[in-house]
PDB file of N, CA, C and O in Angstrom:
ATOM      1  N   UNK C   1     -47.843 -27.189  34.441  1.00 80.00           N
ATOM      2  CA  UNK C   1     -48.836 -25.827  34.517  1.00 80.00           C
ATOM      3  C   UNK C   1     -50.242 -26.082  35.658  1.00 80.00           C
ATOM      4  O   UNK C   1     -50.848 -25.561  36.333  1.00 80.00           O
ATOM      5  N   UNK C   2     -50.691 -26.526  34.939  1.00 79.00           N
ATOM      6  CA  UNK C   2     -51.762 -27.481  35.583  1.00 79.00           C
ATOM      7  C   UNK C   2     -51.992 -27.441  36.969  1.00 79.00           C
ATOM      8  O   UNK C   2     -52.231 -27.015  38.199  1.00 79.00           O
ATOM      9  N   UNK C   3     -50.985 -28.675  37.210  1.00 87.00           N
ATOM     10  CA  UNK C   3     -50.998 -29.021  38.407  1.00 87.00           C
ATOM     11  C   UNK C   3     -50.201 -28.314  38.500  1.00 87.00           C
ATOM     12  O   UNK C   3     -50.344 -28.497  40.494  1.00 87.00           O
ATOM     13  N   UNK C   4     -49.099 -27.546  38.624  1.00 90.00           N
ATOM     14  CA  UNK C   4     -48.684 -26.870  39.378  1.00 90.00           C
ATOM     15  C   UNK C   4     -49.660 -25.500  40.152  1.00 90.00           C
ATOM     16  O   UNK C   4     -49.294 -25.529  41.534  1.00 90.00           O
ATOM     17  N   UNK C   5     -49.950 -24.973  39.257  1.00 88.00           N
ATOM     18  CA  UNK C   5     -51.347 -24.218  40.199  1.00 88.00           C
ATOM     19  C   UNK C   5     -51.824 -24.972  41.785  1.00 88.00           C
ATOM     20  O   UNK C   5     -52.362 -24.272  42.587  1.00 88.00           O
ATOM     21  N   UNK C   6     -52.210 -25.750  41.237  1.00 90.00           N
ATOM     22  CA  UNK C   6     -53.047 -27.247  41.648  1.00 90.00           C
ATOM     23  C   UNK C   6     -52.697 -26.858  43.732  1.00 90.00           C
ATOM     24  O   UNK C   6     -52.625 -26.700  44.438  1.00 90.00           O
ATOM     25  N   UNK C   7     -50.975 -27.897  43.112  1.00 90.00           N
ATOM     26  CA  UNK C   7     -50.123 -27.920  44.343  1.00 90.00           C
ATOM     27  C   UNK C   7     -49.068 -26.611  45.097  1.00 90.00           C
ATOM     28  O   UNK C   7     -49.527 -26.884  46.453  1.00 90.00           O
ATOM     29  N   UNK C   8     -49.646 -25.281  44.169  1.00 90.00           N
ATOM     30  CA  UNK C   8     -48.867 -24.891  44.707  1.00 90.00           C
ATOM     31  C   UNK C   8     -50.175 -24.491  45.634  1.00 90.00           C
ATOM     32  O   UNK C   8     -50.276 -23.671  47.498  1.00 90.00           O
ATOM     33  N   UNK C   9     -51.355 -24.450  45.469  1.00 91.00           N
ATOM     34  CA  UNK C   9     -52.706 -23.902  46.510  1.00 91.00           C
ATOM     35  C   UNK C   9     -52.361 -24.947  47.762  1.00 91.00           C
ATOM     36  O   UNK C   9     -52.838 -24.503  48.871  1.00 91.00           O
ATOM     37  N   UNK C  10     -52.706 -26.473  47.657  1.00 94.00           N
ATOM     38  CA  UNK C  10     -52.959 -27.496  48.918  1.00 94.00           C
ATOM     39  C   UNK C  10     -51.280 -27.110  49.267  1.00 94.00           C
ATOM     40  O   UNK C  10     -51.659 -27.627  50.024  1.00 94.00           O
ATOM     41  N   UNK C  11     -50.215 -27.562  48.974  1.00 94.00           N
ATOM     42  CA  UNK C  11     -49.212 -27.959  49.244  1.00 94.00           C
ATOM     43  C   UNK C  11     -47.963 -27.651  48.654  1.00 94.00           C
ATOM     44  O   UNK C  11     -48.096 -27.708  47.624  1.00 94.00           O
ATOM     45  N   UNK C  12     -47.330 -26.669  49.815  1.00 95.00           N
ATOM     46  CA  UNK C  12     -46.200 -26.555  49.211  1.00 95.00           C
ATOM     47  C   UNK C  12     -44.558 -26.841  49.013  1.00 95.00           C
ATOM     48  O   UNK C  12     -44.654 -27.050  47.356  1.00 95.00           O
ATOM     49  N   UNK C  13     -44.891 -28.292  49.585  1.00 95.00           N
ATOM     50  CA  UNK C  13     -43.721 -28.660  49.118  1.00 95.00           C
ATOM     51  C   UNK C  13     -43.454 -29.459  48.324  1.00 95.00           C
ATOM     52  O   UNK C  13     -42.700 -29.824  47.478  1.00 95.00           O
ATOM     53  N   UNK C  14     -44.793 -29.954  48.009  1.00 95.00           N
ATOM     54  CA  UNK C  14     -45.736 -31.065  47.311  1.00 95.00           C
ATOM     55  C   UNK C  14     -45.448 -30.050  45.605  1.00 95.00           C
ATOM     56  O   UNK C  14     -43.984 -30.519  44.366  1.00 95.00           O
ATOM     57  N   UNK C  15     -45.158 -28.728  45.561  1.00 94.00           N
ATOM     58  CA  UNK C  15     -45.069 -27.715  44.498  1.00 94.00           C
ATOM     59  C   UNK C  15     -43.767 -27.823  43.693  1.00 94.00           C
ATOM     60  O   UNK C  15     -43.400 -27.701  42.975  1.00 94.00           O
ATOM     61  N   UNK C  16     -43.355 -27.322  45.383  1.00 94.00           N
ATOM     62  CA  UNK C  16     -41.382 -27.491  45.157  1.00 94.00           C
ATOM     63  C   UNK C  16     -40.529 -28.868  44.322  1.00 94.00           C
ATOM     64  O   UNK C  16     -40.317 -28.799  43.474  1.00 94.00           O
ATOM     65  N   UNK C  17     -41.119 -29.579  45.112  1.00 95.00           N
ATOM     66  CA  UNK C  17     -40.579 -31.437  44.009  1.00 95.00           C
ATOM     67  C   UNK C  17     -41.167 -31.177  42.802  1.00 95.00           C
ATOM     68  O   UNK C  17     -40.930 -31.346  41.592  1.00 95.00           O
ATOM     69  N   UNK C  18     -42.636 -30.945  42.523  1.00 95.00           N
ATOM     70  CA  UNK C  18     -43.611 -30.716  41.229  1.00 95.00           C
ATOM     71  C   UNK C  18     -42.220 -30.153  40.736  1.00 95.00           C
ATOM     72  O   UNK C  18     -41.236 -30.453  39.349  1.00 95.00           O
ATOM     73  N   UNK C  19     -42.708 -28.805  41.406  1.00 95.00           N
ATOM     74  CA  UNK C  19     -40.880 -28.039  40.272  1.00 95.00           C
ATOM     75  C   UNK C  19     -39.971 -28.473  39.937  1.00 95.00           C
ATOM     76  O   UNK C  19     -38.928 -28.013  38.318  1.00 95.00           O
ATOM     77  N   UNK C  20     -39.637 -28.878  40.244  1.00 95.00           N
ATOM     78  CA  UNK C  20     -37.670 -29.763  40.487  1.00 95.00           C
ATOM     79  C   UNK C  20     -38.260 -30.556  39.133  1.00 95.00           C
ATOM     80  O   UNK C  20     -37.188 -30.921  38.441  1.00 95.00           O
ATOM     81  N   UNK C  21     -38.731 -31.285  39.053  1.00 96.00           N
ATOM     82  CA  UNK C  21     -39.311 -32.925  38.220  1.00 96.00           C
ATOM     83  C   UNK C  21     -39.453 -31.920  37.413  1.00 96.00           C
ATOM     84  O   UNK C  21     -39.255 -32.409  36.191  1.00 96.00           O
ATOM     85  N   UNK C  22     -40.226 -31.030  36.794  1.00 96.00           N
ATOM     86  CA  UNK C  22     -40.093 -30.387  35.922  1.00 96.00           C
ATOM     87  C   UNK C  22     -38.880 -29.442  35.412  1.00 96.00           C
ATOM     88  O   UNK C  22     -38.867 -30.144  33.907  1.00 96.00           O
ATOM     89  N   UNK C  23     -38.474 -29.181  35.471  1.00 96.00           N
ATOM     90  CA  UNK C  23     -36.876 -28.560  35.547  1.00 96.00           C
ATOM     91  C   UNK C  23     -36.372 -29.177  34.487  1.00 96.00           C
ATOM     92  O   UNK C  23     -35.349 -29.802  33.814  1.00 96.00           O
ATOM     93  N   UNK C  24     -35.924 -31.340  35.721  1.00 96.00           N
ATOM     94  CA  UNK C  24     -35.490 -31.887  35.070  1.00 96.00           C
ATOM     95  C   UNK C  24     -36.211 -32.333  33.821  1.00 96.00           C
ATOM     96  O   UNK C  24     -35.418 -32.887  32.870  1.00 96.00           O
ATOM     97  N   UNK C  25     -37.404 -32.310  33.323  1.00 96.00           N
ATOM     98  CA  UNK C  25     -37.848 -32.806  32.473  1.00 96.00           C
ATOM     99  C   UNK C  25     -37.985 -31.866  31.048  1.00 96.00           C
ATOM    100  O   UNK C  25     -37.161 -32.335  30.563  1.00 96.00           O
ATOM    101  N   UNK C  26     -37.669 -30.372  31.326  1.00 97.00           N
ATOM    102  CA  UNK C  26     -36.850 -29.936  30.824  1.00 97.00           C
ATOM    103  C   UNK C  26     -35.627 -29.648  29.915  1.00 97.00           C
ATOM    104  O   UNK C  26     -35.170 -30.096  28.817  1.00 97.00           O
ATOM    105  N   UNK C  27     -34.731 -30.201  30.956  1.00 96.00           N
ATOM    106  CA  UNK C  27     -33.409 -30.865  30.776  1.00 96.00           C
ATOM    107  C   UNK C  27     -33.319 -31.989  30.148  1.00 96.00           C
ATOM    108  O   UNK C  27     -32.562 -32.341  28.954  1.00 96.00           O
ATOM    109  N   UNK C  28     -33.826 -33.049  30.248  1.00 96.00           N
ATOM    110  CA  UNK C  28     -34.315 -34.203  29.457  1.00 96.00           C
ATOM    111  C   UNK C  28     -34.225 -33.961  28.012  1.00 96.00           C
ATOM    112  O   UNK C  28     -34.224 -34.997  27.400  1.00 96.00           O
ATOM    113  N   UNK C  29     -35.213 -32.759  27.501  1.00 96.00           N
ATOM    114  CA  UNK C  29     -35.546 -32.682  26.042  1.00 96.00           C
ATOM    115  C   UNK C  29     -34.500 -31.315  26.084  1.00 96.00           C
ATOM    116  O   UNK C  29     -34.817 -30.664  24.454  1.00 96.00           O
ATOM    117  N   UNK C  30     -33.291 -31.247  26.613  1.00 95.00           N
ATOM    118  CA  UNK C  30     -32.105 -30.295  25.487  1.00 95.00           C
ATOM    119  C   UNK C  30     -32.143 -29.248  25.605  1.00 95.00           C
ATOM    120  O   UNK C  30     -32.328 -28.260  24.982  1.00 95.00           O
ATOM    121  N   UNK C  31     -33.562 -28.130  26.294  1.00 95.00           N
ATOM    122  CA  UNK C  31     -33.910 -27.298  27.217  1.00 95.00           C
ATOM    123  C   UNK C  31     -34.586 -27.169  25.370  1.00 95.00           C
ATOM    124  O   UNK C  31     -35.232 -25.628  24.809  1.00 95.00           O
ATOM    125  N   UNK C  32     -35.296 -27.515  24.936  1.00 96.00           N
ATOM    126  CA  UNK C  32     -35.911 -27.862  23.463  1.00 96.00           C
ATOM    127  C   UNK C  32     -36.999 -27.125  23.977  1.00 96.00           C
ATOM    128  O   UNK C  32     -37.891 -28.576  23.199  1.00 96.00           O
ATOM    129  N   UNK C  33     -37.440 -26.371  23.117  1.00 97.00           N
ATOM    130  CA  UNK C  33     -39.459 -25.911  23.623  1.00 97.00           C
ATOM    131  C   UNK C  33     -39.872 -26.797  22.119  1.00 97.00           C
ATOM    132  O   UNK C  33     -40.711 -27.724  22.638  1.00 97.00           O
ATOM    133  N   UNK C  34     -39.416 -27.584  21.023  1.00 97.00           N
ATOM    134  CA  UNK C  34     -39.828 -28.454  20.370  1.00 97.00           C
ATOM    135  C   UNK C  34     -40.501 -30.019  20.439  1.00 97.00           C
ATOM    136  O   UNK C  34     -41.457 -30.258  20.175  1.00 97.00           O
ATOM    137  N   UNK C  35     -38.932 -30.173  20.960  1.00 97.00           N
ATOM    138  CA  UNK C  35     -39.448 -31.150  22.056  1.00 97.00           C
ATOM    139  C   UNK C  35     -40.534 -31.418  22.959  1.00 97.00           C
ATOM    140  O   UNK C  35     -41.183 -32.420  22.966  1.00 97.00           O
ATOM    141  N   UNK C  36     -40.275 -30.132  23.387  1.00 97.00           N
ATOM    142  CA  UNK C  36     -41.336 -30.541  24.853  1.00 97.00           C
ATOM    143  C   UNK C  36     -42.606 -30.727  24.444  1.00 97.00           C
ATOM    144  O   UNK C  36     -43.900 -31.431  25.085  1.00 97.00           O
ATOM    145  N   UNK C  37     -42.886 -29.884  23.089  1.00 96.00           N
ATOM    146  CA  UNK C  37     -44.130 -29.941  23.024  1.00 96.00           C
ATOM    147  C   UNK C  37     -44.471 -31.344  22.299  1.00 96.00           C
ATOM    148  O   UNK C  37     -45.892 -31.569  22.356  1.00 96.00           O
ATOM    149  N   UNK C  38     -43.608 -32.185  21.290  1.00 96.00           N
ATOM    150  CA  UNK C  38     -43.681 -33.476  20.971  1.00 96.00           C
ATOM    151  C   UNK C  38     -43.800 -33.965  22.023  1.00 96.00           C
ATOM    152  O   UNK C  38     -44.966 -35.203  22.379  1.00 96.00           O
ATOM    153  N   UNK C  39     -43.066 -34.274  23.150  1.00 94.00           N
ATOM    154  CA  UNK C  39     -42.680 -34.800  23.948  1.00 94.00           C
ATOM    155  C   UNK C  39     -43.700 -34.820  25.049  1.00 94.00           C
ATOM    156  O   UNK C  39     -43.898 -36.356  25.541  1.00 94.00           O
ATOM    157  N   UNK C  40     -44.734 -33.908  25.359  1.00 94.00           N
ATOM    158  CA  UNK C  40     -45.574 -33.531  26.826  1.00 94.00           C
ATOM    159  C   UNK C  40     -46.225 -33.113  26.946  1.00 94.00           C
ATOM    160  O   UNK C  40     -47.684 -33.828  26.687  1.00 94.00           O
ATOM    161  N   UNK C  41     -46.475 -32.020  25.705  1.00 94.00           N
ATOM    162  CA  UNK C  41     -48.104 -31.107  24.981  1.00 94.00           C
ATOM    163  C   UNK C  41     -48.808 -31.543  25.095  1.00 94.00           C
ATOM    164  O   UNK C  41     -49.470 -31.739  24.733  1.00 94.00           O
ATOM    165  N   UNK C  42     -47.974 -32.403  23.566  1.00 93.00           N
ATOM    166  CA  UNK C  42     -49.081 -33.364  22.460  1.00 93.00           C
ATOM    167  C   UNK C  42     -49.512 -34.270  23.676  1.00 93.00           C
ATOM    168  O   UNK C  42     -50.577 -35.186  22.889  1.00 93.00           O
ATOM    169  N   UNK C  43     -49.383 -34.737  24.668  1.00 93.00           N
ATOM    170  CA  UNK C  43     -49.460 -36.148  25.496  1.00 93.00           C
ATOM    171  C   UNK C  43     -51.071 -35.697  26.331  1.00 93.00           C
ATOM    172  O   UNK C  43     -51.292 -36.053  26.898  1.00 93.00           O
ATOM    173  N   UNK C  44     -51.813 -34.427  25.920  1.00 90.00           N
ATOM    174  CA  UNK C  44     -52.605 -33.705  26.937  1.00 90.00           C
ATOM    175  C   UNK C  44     -53.564 -33.607  25.714  1.00 90.00           C
ATOM    176  O   UNK C  44     -54.023 -32.698  25.761  1.00 90.00           O
ATOM    177  N   UNK C  45     -54.493 -34.469  25.602  1.00 88.00           N
ATOM    178  CA  UNK C  45     -55.130 -34.354  23.720  1.00 88.00           C
ATOM    179  C   UNK C  45     -56.114 -33.494  24.459  1.00 88.00           C
ATOM    180  O   UNK C  45     -56.737 -33.135  23.805  1.00 88.00           O
ATOM    181  N   UNK C  46     -56.959 -33.906  26.207  1.00 93.00           N
ATOM    182  CA  UNK C  46     -58.103 -33.294  26.124  1.00 93.00           C
ATOM    183  C   UNK C  46     -57.994 -31.654  26.402  1.00 93.00           C
ATOM    184  O   UNK C  46     -58.973 -30.962  26.834  1.00 93.00           O
ATOM    185  N   UNK C  47     -56.639 -31.228  26.297  1.00 92.00           N
ATOM    186  CA  UNK C  47     -56.464 -29.950  26.245  1.00 92.00           C
ATOM    187  C   UNK C  47     -57.432 -29.353  25.109  1.00 92.00           C
ATOM    188  O   UNK C  47     -56.947 -29.213  24.269  1.00 92.00           O
ATOM    189  N   UNK C  48     -57.525 -27.700  25.198  1.00 94.00           N
ATOM    190  CA  UNK C  48     -58.272 -27.053  24.094  1.00 94.00           C
ATOM    191  C   UNK C  48     -56.968 -26.643  23.862  1.00 94.00           C
ATOM    192  O   UNK C  48     -56.103 -26.399  24.216  1.00 94.00           O
ATOM    193  N   UNK C  49     -57.058 -25.765  22.385  1.00 94.00           N
ATOM    194  CA  UNK C  49     -55.863 -24.853  21.366  1.00 94.00           C
ATOM    195  C   UNK C  49     -55.492 -24.076  23.013  1.00 94.00           C
ATOM    196  O   UNK C  49     -54.198 -23.772  22.411  1.00 94.00           O
ATOM    197  N   UNK C  50     -56.213 -23.252  23.628  1.00 96.00           N
ATOM    198  CA  UNK C  50     -55.599 -22.442  23.961  1.00 96.00           C
ATOM    199  C   UNK C  50     -55.013 -22.598  24.908  1.00 96.00           C
ATOM    200  O   UNK C  50     -54.217 -22.211  25.735  1.00 96.00           O
ATOM    201  N   UNK C  51     -55.630 -23.712  26.084  1.00 94.00           N
ATOM    202  CA  UNK C  51     -54.665 -24.139  27.418  1.00 94.00           C
ATOM    203  C   UNK C  51     -53.364 -24.636  26.614  1.00 94.00           C
ATOM    204  O   UNK C  51     -52.599 -24.852  27.477  1.00 94.00           O
ATOM    205  N   UNK C  52     -53.618 -25.400  25.619  1.00 94.00           N
ATOM    206  CA  UNK C  52     -52.428 -25.820  24.840  1.00 94.00           C
ATOM    207  C   UNK C  52     -51.579 -24.608  24.559  1.00 94.00           C
ATOM    208  O   UNK C  52     -49.826 -24.422  25.374  1.00 94.00           O
ATOM    209  N   UNK C  53     -51.635 -24.073  24.237  1.00 95.00           N
ATOM    210  CA  UNK C  53     -50.390 -22.759  24.460  1.00 95.00           C
ATOM    211  C   UNK C  53     -50.296 -22.357  24.990  1.00 95.00           C
ATOM    212  O   UNK C  53     -48.966 -21.763  25.194  1.00 95.00           O
ATOM    213  N   UNK C  54     -51.146 -21.847  26.951  1.00 96.00           N
ATOM    214  CA  UNK C  54     -50.955 -21.663  28.039  1.00 96.00           C
ATOM    215  C   UNK C  54     -49.499 -22.535  28.231  1.00 96.00           C
ATOM    216  O   UNK C  54     -48.225 -21.754  28.546  1.00 96.00           O
ATOM    217  N   UNK C  55     -49.807 -23.866  28.430  1.00 95.00           N
ATOM    218  CA  UNK C  55     -48.980 -25.156  28.856  1.00 95.00           C
ATOM    219  C   UNK C  55     -47.574 -24.425  27.652  1.00 95.00           C
ATOM    220  O   UNK C  55     -46.643 -24.671  28.351  1.00 95.00           O
ATOM    221  N   UNK C  56     -47.538 -23.785  26.472  1.00 96.00           N
ATOM    222  CA  UNK C  56     -46.865 -23.676  25.784  1.00 96.00           C
ATOM    223  C   UNK C  56     -46.075 -22.913  26.527  1.00 96.00           C
ATOM    224  O   UNK C  56     -44.605 -22.583  26.432  1.00 96.00           O
ATOM    225  N   UNK C  57     -45.825 -21.813  26.567  1.00 97.00           N
ATOM    226  CA  UNK C  57     -45.924 -20.924  26.956  1.00 97.00           C
ATOM    227  C   UNK C  57     -45.789 -20.491  28.097  1.00 97.00           C
ATOM    228  O   UNK C  57     -44.373 -20.582  28.849  1.00 97.00           O
ATOM    229  N   UNK C  58     -46.008 -21.779  29.372  1.00 96.00           N
ATOM    230  CA  UNK C  58     -45.622 -21.735  30.562  1.00 96.00           C
ATOM    231  C   UNK C  58     -44.083 -22.176  30.515  1.00 96.00           C
ATOM    232  O   UNK C  58     -42.792 -21.992  31.550  1.00 96.00           O
ATOM    233  N   UNK C  59     -43.762 -23.596  29.839  1.00 97.00           N
ATOM    234  CA  UNK C  59     -42.454 -23.929  29.023  1.00 97.00           C
ATOM    235  C   UNK C  59     -41.178 -23.210  28.775  1.00 97.00           C
ATOM    236  O   UNK C  59     -40.058 -23.098  29.730  1.00 97.00           O
ATOM    237  N   UNK C  60     -42.085 -22.300  27.697  1.00 97.00           N
ATOM    238  CA  UNK C  60     -41.377 -21.658  26.776  1.00 97.00           C
ATOM    239  C   UNK C  60     -40.851 -20.365  28.342  1.00 97.00           C
ATOM    240  O   UNK C  60     -39.251 -20.214  28.331  1.00 97.00           O
ATOM    241  N   UNK C  61     -41.502 -20.176  28.768  1.00 97.00           N
ATOM    242  CA  UNK C  61     -41.202 -18.769  30.513  1.00 97.00           C
ATOM    243  C   UNK C  61     -40.109 -19.494  31.153  1.00 97.00           C
ATOM    244  O   UNK C  61     -39.256 -19.206  31.374  1.00 97.00           O
ATOM    245  N   UNK C  62     -40.791 -20.605  31.615  1.00 96.00           N
ATOM    246  CA  UNK C  62     -39.308 -21.171  32.608  1.00 96.00           C
ATOM    247  C   UNK C  62     -37.519 -21.521  32.250  1.00 96.00           C
ATOM    248  O   UNK C  62     -36.816 -21.414  32.130  1.00 96.00           O
ATOM    249  N   UNK C  63     -38.209 -21.681  30.758  1.00 97.00           N
ATOM    250  CA  UNK C  63     -36.433 -21.708  29.894  1.00 97.00           C
ATOM    251  C   UNK C  63     -35.841 -21.040  29.535  1.00 97.00           C
ATOM    252  O   UNK C  63     -35.148 -21.192  29.635  1.00 97.00           O
ATOM    253  N   UNK C  64     -36.515 -19.584  29.424  1.00 97.00           N
ATOM    254  CA  UNK C  64     -36.260 -18.612  30.012  1.00 97.00           C
ATOM    255  C   UNK C  64     -35.272 -18.341  30.712  1.00 97.00           C
ATOM    256  O   UNK C  64     -34.451 -18.196  31.436  1.00 97.00           O
ATOM    257  N   UNK C  65     -36.189 -18.797  32.275  1.00 95.00           N
ATOM    258  CA  UNK C  65     -36.263 -18.395  33.595  1.00 95.00           C
ATOM    259  C   UNK C  65     -34.319 -18.653  33.605  1.00 95.00           C
ATOM    260  O   UNK C  65     -34.027 -18.762  34.171  1.00 95.00           O
ATOM    261  N   UNK C  66     -34.759 -20.467  33.742  1.00 95.00           N
ATOM    262  CA  UNK C  66     -33.482 -21.125  33.667  1.00 95.00           C
ATOM    263  C   UNK C  66     -32.629 -20.997  32.908  1.00 95.00           C
ATOM    264  O   UNK C  66     -31.371 -21.030  33.811  1.00 95.00           O
ATOM    265  N   UNK C  67     -32.025 -20.200  31.824  1.00 95.00           N
ATOM    266  CA  UNK C  67     -31.617 -19.699  30.966  1.00 95.00           C
ATOM    267  C   UNK C  67     -30.588 -18.349  31.607  1.00 95.00           C
ATOM    268  O   UNK C  67     -29.301 -18.044  32.072  1.00 95.00           O
ATOM    269  N   UNK C  68     -31.971 -17.150  32.169  1.00 95.00           N
ATOM    270  CA  UNK C  68     -30.902 -16.773  33.141  1.00 95.00           C
ATOM    271  C   UNK C  68     -30.596 -16.915  34.305  1.00 95.00           C
ATOM    272  O   UNK C  68     -29.716 -16.166  34.322  1.00 95.00           O
ATOM    273  N   UNK C  69     -30.911 -18.118  35.502  1.00 95.00           N
ATOM    274  CA  UNK C  69     -30.616 -17.987  36.451  1.00 95.00           C
ATOM    275  C   UNK C  69     -29.408 -18.858  36.240  1.00 95.00           C
ATOM    276  O   UNK C  69     -28.502 -18.791  36.658  1.00 95.00           O
ATOM    277  N   UNK C  70     -28.916 -19.502  34.770  1.00 92.00           N
ATOM    278  CA  UNK C  70     -27.686 -20.175  34.539  1.00 92.00           C
ATOM    279  C   UNK C  70     -28.243 -21.990  35.551  1.00 92.00           C
ATOM    280  O   UNK C  70     -26.727 -22.166  35.827  1.00 92.00           O
ATOM    281  N   UNK C  71     -29.434 -22.014  35.313  1.00 91.00           N
ATOM    282  CA  UNK C  71     -29.552 -23.027  36.128  1.00 91.00           C
ATOM    283  C   UNK C  71     -30.022 -24.243  34.991  1.00 91.00           C
ATOM    284  O   UNK C  71     -30.637 -25.052  34.866  1.00 91.00           O
ATOM    285  N   UNK C  72     -29.441 -24.407  33.692  1.00 89.00           N
ATOM    286  CA  UNK C  72     -29.243 -24.778  31.933  1.00 89.00           C
ATOM    287  C   UNK C  72     -29.141 -27.109  32.636  1.00 89.00           C
ATOM    288  O   UNK C  72     -29.567 -27.458  32.205  1.00 89.00           O
ATOM    289  N   UNK C  73     -28.255 -26.646  33.468  1.00 89.00           N
ATOM    290  CA  UNK C  73     -27.225 -28.577  33.011  1.00 89.00           C
ATOM    291  C   UNK C  73     -27.641 -28.225  35.326  1.00 89.00           C
ATOM    292  O   UNK C  73     -27.464 -30.240  34.800  1.00 89.00           O
ATOM    293  N   UNK C  74     -27.730 -27.994  36.068  1.00 89.00           N
ATOM    294  CA  UNK C  74     -27.234 -28.128  37.140  1.00 89.00           C
ATOM    295  C   UNK C  74     -28.911 -26.949  37.723  1.00 89.00           C
ATOM    296  O   UNK C  74     -28.254 -25.245  37.781  1.00 89.00           O
ATOM    297  N   UNK C  75     -29.155 -27.486  39.015  1.00 86.00           N
ATOM    298  CA  UNK C  75     -29.695 -26.371  39.927  1.00 86.00           C
ATOM    299  C   UNK C  75     -31.153 -26.210  39.626  1.00 86.00           C
ATOM    300  O   UNK C  75     -31.740 -26.923  39.031  1.00 86.00           O
ATOM    301  N   UNK C  76     -31.542 -25.052  40.680  1.00 88.00           N
ATOM    302  CA  UNK C  76     -33.465 -24.440  40.541  1.00 88.00           C
ATOM    303  C   UNK C  76     -32.873 -23.619  40.617  1.00 88.00           C
ATOM    304  O   UNK C  76     -32.328 -22.043  41.209  1.00 88.00           O
ATOM    305  N   UNK C  77     -34.424 -23.006  40.162  1.00 83.00           N
ATOM    306  CA  UNK C  77     -34.848 -22.187  40.278  1.00 83.00           C
ATOM    307  C   UNK C  77     -35.215 -21.344  42.007  1.00 83.00           C
ATOM    308  O   UNK C  77     -35.977 -22.063  42.228  1.00 83.00           O
TER     309      UNK C  77
END
């Protein structure tokens, strides 16, 4: 989320590539928010609790968008 905001401001092409990678990361974790918390969010020890909660919410929102758009296995938002 933090990186995505930065890339979106600086370079839209890098932002799109980054978001595709995030989608693949979500798919690699079987769209399971608990697995993402353990394998991704936990690797950011410098985040405050509020920032960590924001990051979890961001991933949860992306998972929900992927479900609505039916791109859980392939494709992009």
